[in-house]
Coordinates of C-alpha atoms and ligand atoms in Angstrom, one line a residue:
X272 CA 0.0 0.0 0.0
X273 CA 1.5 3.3 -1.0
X274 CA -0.2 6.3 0.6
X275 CA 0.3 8.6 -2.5
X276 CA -1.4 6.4 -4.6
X277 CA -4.6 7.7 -6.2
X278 CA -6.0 4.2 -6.6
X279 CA -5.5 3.3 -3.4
X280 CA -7.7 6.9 -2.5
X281 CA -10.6 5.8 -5.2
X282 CA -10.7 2.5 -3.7
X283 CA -11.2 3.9 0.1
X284 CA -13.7 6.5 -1.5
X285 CA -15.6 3.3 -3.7
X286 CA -15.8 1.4 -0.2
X287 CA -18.5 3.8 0.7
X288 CA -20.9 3.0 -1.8
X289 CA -19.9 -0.1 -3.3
X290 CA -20.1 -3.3 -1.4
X291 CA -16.0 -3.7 -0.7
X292 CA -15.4 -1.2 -3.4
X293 CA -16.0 -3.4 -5.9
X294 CA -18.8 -3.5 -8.7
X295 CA -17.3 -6.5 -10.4
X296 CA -15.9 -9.4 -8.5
X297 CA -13.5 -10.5 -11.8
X298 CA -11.7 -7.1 -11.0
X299 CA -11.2 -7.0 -7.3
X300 CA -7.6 -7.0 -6.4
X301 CA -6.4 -6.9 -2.7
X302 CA -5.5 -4.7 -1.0
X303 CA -6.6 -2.1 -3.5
X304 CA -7.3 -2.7 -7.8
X305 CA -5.3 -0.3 -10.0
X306 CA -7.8 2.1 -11.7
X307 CA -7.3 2.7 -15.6
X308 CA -8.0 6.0 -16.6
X309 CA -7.2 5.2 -20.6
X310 CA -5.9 3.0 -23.1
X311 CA -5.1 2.9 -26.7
X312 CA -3.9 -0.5 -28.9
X313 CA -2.4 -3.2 -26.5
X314 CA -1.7 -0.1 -23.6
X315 CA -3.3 0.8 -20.1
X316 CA -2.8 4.0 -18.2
X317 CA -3.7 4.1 -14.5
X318 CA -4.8 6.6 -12.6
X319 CA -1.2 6.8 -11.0
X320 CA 0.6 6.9 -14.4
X321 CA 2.2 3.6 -15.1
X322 CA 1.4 2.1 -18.3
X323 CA 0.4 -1.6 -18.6
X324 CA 0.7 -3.6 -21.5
X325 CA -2.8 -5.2 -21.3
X326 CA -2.8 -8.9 -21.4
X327 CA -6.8 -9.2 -20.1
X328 CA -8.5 -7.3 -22.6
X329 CA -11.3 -6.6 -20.6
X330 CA -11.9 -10.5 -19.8
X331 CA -11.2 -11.6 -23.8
X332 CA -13.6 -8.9 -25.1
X333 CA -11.5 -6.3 -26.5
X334 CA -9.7 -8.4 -29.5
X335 CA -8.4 -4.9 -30.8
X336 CA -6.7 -3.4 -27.9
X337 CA -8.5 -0.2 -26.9
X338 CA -9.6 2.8 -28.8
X339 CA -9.2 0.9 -32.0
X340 CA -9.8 4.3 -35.0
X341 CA -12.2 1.9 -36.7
X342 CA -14.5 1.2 -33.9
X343 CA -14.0 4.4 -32.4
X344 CA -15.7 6.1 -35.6
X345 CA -18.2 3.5 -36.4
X346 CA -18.9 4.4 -32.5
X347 CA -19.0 8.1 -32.6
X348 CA -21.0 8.1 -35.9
X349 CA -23.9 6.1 -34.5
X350 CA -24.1 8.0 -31.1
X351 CA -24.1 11.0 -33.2
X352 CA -27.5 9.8 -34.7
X353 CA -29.4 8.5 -31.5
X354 CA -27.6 5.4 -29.4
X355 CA -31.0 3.1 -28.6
X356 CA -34.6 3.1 -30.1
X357 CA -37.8 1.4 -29.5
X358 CA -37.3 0.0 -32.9
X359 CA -35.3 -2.6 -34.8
X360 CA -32.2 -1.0 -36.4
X361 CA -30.4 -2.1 -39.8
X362 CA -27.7 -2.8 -38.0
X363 CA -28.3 -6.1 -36.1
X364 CA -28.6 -7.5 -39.8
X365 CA -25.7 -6.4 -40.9
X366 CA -24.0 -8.0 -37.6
X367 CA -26.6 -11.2 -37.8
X368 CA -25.7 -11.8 -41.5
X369 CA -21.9 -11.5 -41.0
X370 CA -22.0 -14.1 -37.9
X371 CA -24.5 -16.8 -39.9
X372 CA -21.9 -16.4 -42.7
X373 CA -18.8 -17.7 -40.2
X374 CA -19.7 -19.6 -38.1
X375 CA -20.6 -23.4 -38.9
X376 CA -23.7 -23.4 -36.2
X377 CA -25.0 -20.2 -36.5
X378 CA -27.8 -20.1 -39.0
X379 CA -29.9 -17.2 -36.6
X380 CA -29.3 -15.1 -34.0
X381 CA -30.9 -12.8 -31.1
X382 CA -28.9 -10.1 -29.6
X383 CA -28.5 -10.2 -25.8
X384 CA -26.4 -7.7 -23.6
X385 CA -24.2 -9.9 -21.8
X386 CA -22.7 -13.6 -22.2
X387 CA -24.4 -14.0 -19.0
X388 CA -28.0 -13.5 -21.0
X389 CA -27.0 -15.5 -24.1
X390 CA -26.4 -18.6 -22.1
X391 CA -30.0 -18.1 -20.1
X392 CA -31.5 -17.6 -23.1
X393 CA -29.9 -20.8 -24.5
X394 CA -31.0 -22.8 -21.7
X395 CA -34.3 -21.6 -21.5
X396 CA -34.8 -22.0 -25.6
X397 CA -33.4 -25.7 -25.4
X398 CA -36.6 -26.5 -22.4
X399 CA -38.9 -25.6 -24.7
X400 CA -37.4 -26.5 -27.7
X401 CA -37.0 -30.4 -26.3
X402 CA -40.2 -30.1 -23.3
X403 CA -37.7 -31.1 -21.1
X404 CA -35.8 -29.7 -18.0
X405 CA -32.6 -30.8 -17.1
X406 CA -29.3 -29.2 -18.3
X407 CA -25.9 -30.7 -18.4
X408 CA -22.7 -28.7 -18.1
X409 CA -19.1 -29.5 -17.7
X410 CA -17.8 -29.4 -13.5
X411 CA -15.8 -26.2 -12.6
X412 CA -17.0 -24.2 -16.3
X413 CA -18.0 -20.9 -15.8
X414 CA -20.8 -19.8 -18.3
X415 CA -21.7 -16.2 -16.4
X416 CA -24.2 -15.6 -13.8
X417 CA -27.7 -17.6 -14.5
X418 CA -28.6 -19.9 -11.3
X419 CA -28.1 -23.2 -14.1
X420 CA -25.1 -22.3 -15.7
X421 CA -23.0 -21.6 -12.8
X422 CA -23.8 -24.9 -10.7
X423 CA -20.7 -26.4 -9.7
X424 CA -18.4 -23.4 -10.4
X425 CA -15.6 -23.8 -8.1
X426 CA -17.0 -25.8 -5.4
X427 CA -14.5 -26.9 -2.9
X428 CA -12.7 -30.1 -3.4
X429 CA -14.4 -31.3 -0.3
X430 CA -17.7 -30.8 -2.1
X431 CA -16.7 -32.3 -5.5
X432 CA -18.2 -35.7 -5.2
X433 CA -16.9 -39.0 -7.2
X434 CA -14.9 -37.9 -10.1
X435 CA -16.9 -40.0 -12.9
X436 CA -20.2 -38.6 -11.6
X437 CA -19.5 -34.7 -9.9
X438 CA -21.9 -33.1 -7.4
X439 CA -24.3 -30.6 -8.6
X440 CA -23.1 -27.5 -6.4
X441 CA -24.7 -24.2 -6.2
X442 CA -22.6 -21.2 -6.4
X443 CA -24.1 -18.2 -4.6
X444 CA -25.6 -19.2 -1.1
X445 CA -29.6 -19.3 -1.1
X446 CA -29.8 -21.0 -4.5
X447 CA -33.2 -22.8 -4.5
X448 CA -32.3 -26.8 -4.3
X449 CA -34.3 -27.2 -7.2
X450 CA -31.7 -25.7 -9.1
X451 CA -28.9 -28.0 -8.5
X452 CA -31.4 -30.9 -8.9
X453 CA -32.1 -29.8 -12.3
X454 CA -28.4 -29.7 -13.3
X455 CA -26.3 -32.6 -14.7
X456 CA -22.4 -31.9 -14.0
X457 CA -20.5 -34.0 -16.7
X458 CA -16.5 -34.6 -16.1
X459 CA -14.2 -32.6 -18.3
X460 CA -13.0 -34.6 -21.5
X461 CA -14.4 -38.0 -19.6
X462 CA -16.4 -39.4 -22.2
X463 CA -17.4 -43.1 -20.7
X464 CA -18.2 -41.2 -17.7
X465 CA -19.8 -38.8 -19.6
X466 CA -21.7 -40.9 -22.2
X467 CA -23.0 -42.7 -18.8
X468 CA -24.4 -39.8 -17.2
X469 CA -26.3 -38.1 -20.2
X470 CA -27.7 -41.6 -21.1
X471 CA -28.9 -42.0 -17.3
X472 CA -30.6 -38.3 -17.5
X473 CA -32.0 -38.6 -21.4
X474 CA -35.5 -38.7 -21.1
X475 CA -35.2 -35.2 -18.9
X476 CA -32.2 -33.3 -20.6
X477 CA -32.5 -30.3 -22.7
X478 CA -29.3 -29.5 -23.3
X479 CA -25.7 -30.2 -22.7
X480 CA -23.8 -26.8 -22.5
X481 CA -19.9 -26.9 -22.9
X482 CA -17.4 -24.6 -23.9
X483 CA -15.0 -25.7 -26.0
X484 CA -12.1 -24.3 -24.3
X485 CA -13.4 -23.4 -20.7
X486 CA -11.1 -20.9 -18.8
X487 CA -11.8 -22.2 -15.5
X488 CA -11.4 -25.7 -16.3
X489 CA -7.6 -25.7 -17.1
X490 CA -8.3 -23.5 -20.4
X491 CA -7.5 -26.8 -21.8
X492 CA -9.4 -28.4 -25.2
X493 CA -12.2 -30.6 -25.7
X494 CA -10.7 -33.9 -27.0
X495 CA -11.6 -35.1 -29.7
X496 CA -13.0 -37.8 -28.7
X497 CA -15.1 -36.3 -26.3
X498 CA -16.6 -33.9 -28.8
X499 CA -17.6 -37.0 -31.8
X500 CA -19.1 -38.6 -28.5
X501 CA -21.3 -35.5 -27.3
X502 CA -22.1 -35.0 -30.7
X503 CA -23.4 -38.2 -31.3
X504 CA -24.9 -39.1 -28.4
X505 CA -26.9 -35.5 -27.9
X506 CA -27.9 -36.3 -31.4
X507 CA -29.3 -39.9 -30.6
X508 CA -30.8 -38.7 -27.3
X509 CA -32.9 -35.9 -28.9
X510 CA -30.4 -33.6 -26.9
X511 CA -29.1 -30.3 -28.2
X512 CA -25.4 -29.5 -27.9
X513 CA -25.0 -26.0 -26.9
X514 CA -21.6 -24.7 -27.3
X515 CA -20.7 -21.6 -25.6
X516 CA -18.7 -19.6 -27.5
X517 CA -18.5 -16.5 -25.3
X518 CA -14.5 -16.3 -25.3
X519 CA -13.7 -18.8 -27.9
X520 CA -15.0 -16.7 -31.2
X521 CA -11.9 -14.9 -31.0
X522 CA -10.2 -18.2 -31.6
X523 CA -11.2 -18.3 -35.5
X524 CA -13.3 -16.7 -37.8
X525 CA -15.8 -19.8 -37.3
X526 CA -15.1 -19.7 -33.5
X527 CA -13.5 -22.6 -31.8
X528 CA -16.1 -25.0 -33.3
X529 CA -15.0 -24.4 -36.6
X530 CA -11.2 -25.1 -35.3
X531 CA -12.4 -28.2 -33.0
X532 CA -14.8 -29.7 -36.0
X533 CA -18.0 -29.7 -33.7
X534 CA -21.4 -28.1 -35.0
X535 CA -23.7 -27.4 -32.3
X536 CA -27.6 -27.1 -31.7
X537 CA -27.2 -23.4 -30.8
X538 CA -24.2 -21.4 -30.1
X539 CA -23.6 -18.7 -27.6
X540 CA -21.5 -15.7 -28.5
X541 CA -20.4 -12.7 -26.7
X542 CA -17.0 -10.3 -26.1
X543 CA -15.3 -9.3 -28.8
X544 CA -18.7 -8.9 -31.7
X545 CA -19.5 -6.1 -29.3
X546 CA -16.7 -3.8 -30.4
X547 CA -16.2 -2.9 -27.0
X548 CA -20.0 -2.0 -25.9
X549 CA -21.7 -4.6 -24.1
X550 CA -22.7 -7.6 -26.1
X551 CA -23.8 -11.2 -26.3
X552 CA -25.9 -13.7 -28.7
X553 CA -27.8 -16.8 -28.6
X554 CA -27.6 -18.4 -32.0
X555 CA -28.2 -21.3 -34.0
X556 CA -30.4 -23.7 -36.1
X557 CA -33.2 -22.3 -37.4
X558 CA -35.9 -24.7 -36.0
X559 CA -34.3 -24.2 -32.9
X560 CA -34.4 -20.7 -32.7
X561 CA -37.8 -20.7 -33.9
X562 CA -38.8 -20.5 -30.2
X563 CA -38.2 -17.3 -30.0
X564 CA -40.4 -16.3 -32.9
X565 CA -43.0 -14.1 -32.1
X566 CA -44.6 -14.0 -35.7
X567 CA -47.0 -16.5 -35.2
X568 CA -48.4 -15.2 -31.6
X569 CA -46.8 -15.3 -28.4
X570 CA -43.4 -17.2 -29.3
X571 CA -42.7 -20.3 -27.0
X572 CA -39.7 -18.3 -25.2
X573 CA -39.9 -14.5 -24.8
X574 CA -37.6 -12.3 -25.5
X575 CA -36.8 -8.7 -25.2
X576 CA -34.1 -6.6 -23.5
X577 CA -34.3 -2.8 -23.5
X578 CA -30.8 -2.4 -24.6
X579 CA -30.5 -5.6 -26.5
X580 CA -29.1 -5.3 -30.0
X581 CA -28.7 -1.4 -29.2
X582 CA -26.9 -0.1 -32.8
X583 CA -23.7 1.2 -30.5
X584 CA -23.0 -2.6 -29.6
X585 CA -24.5 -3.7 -33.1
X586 CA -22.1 -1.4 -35.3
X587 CA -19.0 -1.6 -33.6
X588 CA -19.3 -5.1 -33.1
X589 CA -19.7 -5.2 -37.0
X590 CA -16.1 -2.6 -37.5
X591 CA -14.6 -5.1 -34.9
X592 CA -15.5 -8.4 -36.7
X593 CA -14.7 -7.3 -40.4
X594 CA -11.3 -6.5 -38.8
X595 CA -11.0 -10.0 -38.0
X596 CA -9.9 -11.4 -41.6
X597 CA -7.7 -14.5 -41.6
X598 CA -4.5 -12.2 -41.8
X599 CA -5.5 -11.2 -38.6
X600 CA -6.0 -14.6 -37.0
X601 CA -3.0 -15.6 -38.2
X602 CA -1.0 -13.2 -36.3
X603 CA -2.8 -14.1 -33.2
X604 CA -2.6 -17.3 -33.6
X605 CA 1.7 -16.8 -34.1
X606 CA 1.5 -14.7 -31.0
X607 CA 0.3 -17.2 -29.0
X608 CA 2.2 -19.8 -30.0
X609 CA 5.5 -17.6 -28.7
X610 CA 4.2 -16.2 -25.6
X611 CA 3.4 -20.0 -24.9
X612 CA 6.4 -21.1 -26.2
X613 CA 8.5 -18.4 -24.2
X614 CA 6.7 -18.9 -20.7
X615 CA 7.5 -22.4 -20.9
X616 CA 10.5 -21.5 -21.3
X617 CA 10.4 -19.2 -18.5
X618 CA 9.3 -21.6 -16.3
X619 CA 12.1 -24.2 -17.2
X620 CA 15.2 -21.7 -17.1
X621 CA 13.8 -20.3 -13.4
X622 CA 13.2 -24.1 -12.5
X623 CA 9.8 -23.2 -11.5
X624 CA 7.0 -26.1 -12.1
X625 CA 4.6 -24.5 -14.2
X626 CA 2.8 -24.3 -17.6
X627 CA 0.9 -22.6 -20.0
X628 CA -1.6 -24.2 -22.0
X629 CA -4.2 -22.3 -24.2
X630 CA -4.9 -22.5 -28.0
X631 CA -4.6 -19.2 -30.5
X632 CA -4.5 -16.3 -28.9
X633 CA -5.7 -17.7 -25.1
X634 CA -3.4 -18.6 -22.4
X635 CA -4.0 -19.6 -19.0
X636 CA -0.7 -19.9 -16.8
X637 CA -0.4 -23.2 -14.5
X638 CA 1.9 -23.3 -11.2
X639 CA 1.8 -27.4 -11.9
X640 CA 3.9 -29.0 -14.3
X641 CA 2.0 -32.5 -15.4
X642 CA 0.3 -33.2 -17.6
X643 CA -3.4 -31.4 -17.7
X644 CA -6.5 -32.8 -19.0
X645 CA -9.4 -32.6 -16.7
X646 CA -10.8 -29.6 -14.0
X647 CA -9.4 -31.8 -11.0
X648 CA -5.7 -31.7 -12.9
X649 CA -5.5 -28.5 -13.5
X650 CA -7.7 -26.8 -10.1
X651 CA -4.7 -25.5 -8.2
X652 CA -3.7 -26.1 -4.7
X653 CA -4.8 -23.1 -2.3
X654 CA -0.5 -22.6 -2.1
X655 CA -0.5 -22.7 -6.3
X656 CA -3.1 -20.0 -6.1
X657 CA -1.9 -17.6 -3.2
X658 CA 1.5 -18.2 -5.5
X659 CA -0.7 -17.6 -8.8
X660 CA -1.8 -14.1 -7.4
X661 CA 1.7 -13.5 -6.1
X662 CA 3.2 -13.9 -9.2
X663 CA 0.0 -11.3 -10.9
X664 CA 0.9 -8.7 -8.4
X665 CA 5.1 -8.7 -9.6
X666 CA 4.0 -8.8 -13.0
X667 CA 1.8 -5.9 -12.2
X668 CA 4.3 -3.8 -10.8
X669 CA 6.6 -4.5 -14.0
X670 CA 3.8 -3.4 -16.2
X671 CA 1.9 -6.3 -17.5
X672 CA -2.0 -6.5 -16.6
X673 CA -3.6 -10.4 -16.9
X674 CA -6.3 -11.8 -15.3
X675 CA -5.4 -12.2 -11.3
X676 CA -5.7 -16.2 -11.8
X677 CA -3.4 -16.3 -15.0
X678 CA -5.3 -15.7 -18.2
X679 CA -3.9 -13.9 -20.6
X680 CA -5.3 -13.0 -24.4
X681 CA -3.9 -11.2 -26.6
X682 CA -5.1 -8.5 -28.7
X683 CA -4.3 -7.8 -32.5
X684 CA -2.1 -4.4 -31.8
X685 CA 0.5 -6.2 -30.4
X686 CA 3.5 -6.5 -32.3
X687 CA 6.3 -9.3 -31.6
X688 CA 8.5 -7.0 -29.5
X689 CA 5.7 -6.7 -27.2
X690 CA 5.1 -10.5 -26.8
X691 CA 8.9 -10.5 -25.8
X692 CA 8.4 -7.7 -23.6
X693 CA 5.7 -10.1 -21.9
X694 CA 8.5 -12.9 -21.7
X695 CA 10.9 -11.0 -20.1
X696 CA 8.7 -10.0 -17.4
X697 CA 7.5 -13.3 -16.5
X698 CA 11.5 -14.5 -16.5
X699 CA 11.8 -11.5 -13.5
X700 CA 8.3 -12.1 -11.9
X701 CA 9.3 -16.1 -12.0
X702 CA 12.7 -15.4 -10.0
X703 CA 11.2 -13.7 -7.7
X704 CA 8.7 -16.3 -6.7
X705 CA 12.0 -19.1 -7.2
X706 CA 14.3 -16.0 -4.6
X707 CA 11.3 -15.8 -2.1
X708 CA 10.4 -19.3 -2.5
X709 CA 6.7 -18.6 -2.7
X710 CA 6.5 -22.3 -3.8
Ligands
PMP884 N1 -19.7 -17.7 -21.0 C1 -18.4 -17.7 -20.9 C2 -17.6 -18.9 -21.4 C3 -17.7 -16.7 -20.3 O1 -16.4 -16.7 -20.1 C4 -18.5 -15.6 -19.8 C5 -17.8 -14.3 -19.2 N2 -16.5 -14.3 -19.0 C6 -19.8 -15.6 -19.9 C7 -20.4 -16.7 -20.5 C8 -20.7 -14.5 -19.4 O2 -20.5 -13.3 -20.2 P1 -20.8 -11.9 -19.6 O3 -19.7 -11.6 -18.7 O4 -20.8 -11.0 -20.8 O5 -22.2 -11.9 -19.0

């Protein structure tokens, strides 16, 4: 704590009227966050004046750094001419037609504020779409904020239940039971165990819900194997595979499926086809998302939103997407491969056990050196994470901003000397932790 520092001042003042300061738990940072007051391309200044190369991104969302020129003016233009109306817009088209054209799963779409939305509305269109109320989801995923979605999101290892059939855990304290009874939690890239338990719930599943790269679980990939198996056996079942691509469109122009070889039922999208405004999107077959349909009477699931497809989120998102050519993916994609490649490194030469893992341009830093392919592999020990946020805080203070818990993603300004600016701090944030012997 530094007494001069003005975020340390905003922090005191936010305790006042924000419970703990904090409006976002994702963000909260003890004993004080840094405060940004701007950014521009892959750079953060804080209120204090240090600049931060920004490996966050605003949680994956800002795929073209801050205050990107094109985005900037397709924002200013359209709050210029009125920023939300009680009326459709030609501008969720536009945004609608480019996403149907990329992605493999998407053949419609309804515009939602947040991730958090897209995934309720997913759920709730897969009930009525099947008659049926159960959802499955993968253990430890997080998929935002809805009472289904986050069942099971970093329970307690004492609370995890056998490994080949996890306990359905609620997250916030006064979830109704009914909630957790509804929810099938399937083990991460398990398929016997998890052919077993969607075939032992078929008659009352929905929907099984899976991201194809989940952050919390490792931020390691589907197998394979375990995506021909949900694929086939959500087909059989009359089950529809929802894949929530909330953080993993930024990992091709077709999103991870397209990368992975997996078409879902229905598709969540979010982050980065917001341009920086708030955004999300649940999407998919058209006699799916025919439930939401409101042509022919009162549609089966309801759906409004007074901000939702609002043509700031809608025409920025558009700027940010027709950005994303395969030029653009490219680079990402070789970006990732060497800040990977070099933190590895890193972690070898400072004889710390520790990996990264990650695919394009997501990385997720490990304080374990085996081998990771489930959530119980790669869930850290409560010494890996009080190290994990130790080794945050020095690279911090040497100028790199990722997530508290070790994801990183990159963001198309960035330019290779900045990837090995990245590398070099990690090499002096890693000897600290080896000097102190945090581990
Ligand atoms: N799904 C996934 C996979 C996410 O990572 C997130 C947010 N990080 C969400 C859904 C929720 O999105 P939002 O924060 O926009 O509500």
């Amino acid at each position: 704590p530094d007494p001069s520092s003005r975020s340390q001042a905003l922090h005191t003042r936010a305790k006042r009227s924000l419970p703990g300061g904090n409006t976002r738990t994702t963000v909260y940072l003890s004993p004080y966050p840094v405060y940004a007051a701007h950014g521009a391309g892959c750079r953060v200044h804080d209120v204090d004046g240090n600049v931060l190369i920004d490996c966050i991104n605003n949680f994956t969302a800002l795929i073209h750094g801050h205050a990107h020129p094109a985005l900037a003016s397709a924002a200013h233009r359209q709050i210029d001419l009125g920023t939300a109306f009680g009326m459709p817009t030609e501008s969720e088209i536009a945004l609608a037609e480019l996403l149907a054209e990329r992605v493999p799963g998407i053949e419609q779409i309804r515009f939602t504020n947040s991730g958090t939305e897209a995934v309720m509305m997913a759920l709730k269109a897969a009930r009525a779409y099947t008659g049926r109320p159960k959802i499955a989801k993968v253990e430890g995923a997080y998929h935002g904020s809805y009472d289904y979605a986050e069942t099971s999101l970093d329970a307690s290892p004492a609370n995890w239940g056998e490994a080949a059939a996890p306990a359905s855990v609620a997250h916030s304290l006064g979830t109704p039971q009914g909630v957790t009874a509804d929810v099938v939690v399937l083990p991460f890239n398990d398929s016997k165990a998890t052919e077993a338990l969607l075939r032992a719930n078929a008659a009352s599943l929905a929907g099984v819900l899976i991201d194809l790269l989940p952050n919390r679980v490792g931020l390691i990939p589907a197998s394979a194997e375990y995506l021909e198996m949900l694929r086939r056996v959500t087909t059989e079942l009359g089950i529809l595979l929802i894949v929530d691509e909330v953080i993993t469109l930024r990992l091709a122009s077709g999103g991870a499926q397209s990368r992975l070889g997996v078409t879902p039922d229905l598709t969540t999208v979010g982050k980065i086809m917001g341009g920086g405004f708030p955004v999300g999107g649940v999407a998919g077959r058209a006699d799916v998302m025919a439930v939401f349909d409101p042509s022919a009477g009162r549609p089966a699931v309801p759906h409004g939103g007074t901000f939702s497809a609002n043509p700031v989120s809608m025409v920025s998102g558009l700027a940010a997407m027709q950005l994303l050519d395969e030029a653009a993916y490219a680079q990402l994609d070789r970006h990732g491969d060497m800040l990977r490649q070099g933190l590895n490194q890193a972690f070898a030469d400072t004889g710390i056990a520790g990996q990264a893992t990650g695919l394009g341009s997501l990385i997720k830093l490990h304080l374990k050196a085996d081998k990771l392919t489930s959530y119980r592999d790669a869930y850290p020990s409560p010494e890996q994470a009080r190290a994990m946020a130790r080794f945050n805080r020095e690279m911090l203070n040497r100028g790199v901003l990722m997530a508290s818990y070790g994801l990183i993603a990159l963001s198309t300004p960035m330019q290779d000397q900045d990837i090995a600016q990245i590398i070099e701090t990690a090499h002096e944030a890693l000897n600290v932790l080896r000097r102190e012997e945090v581990l």
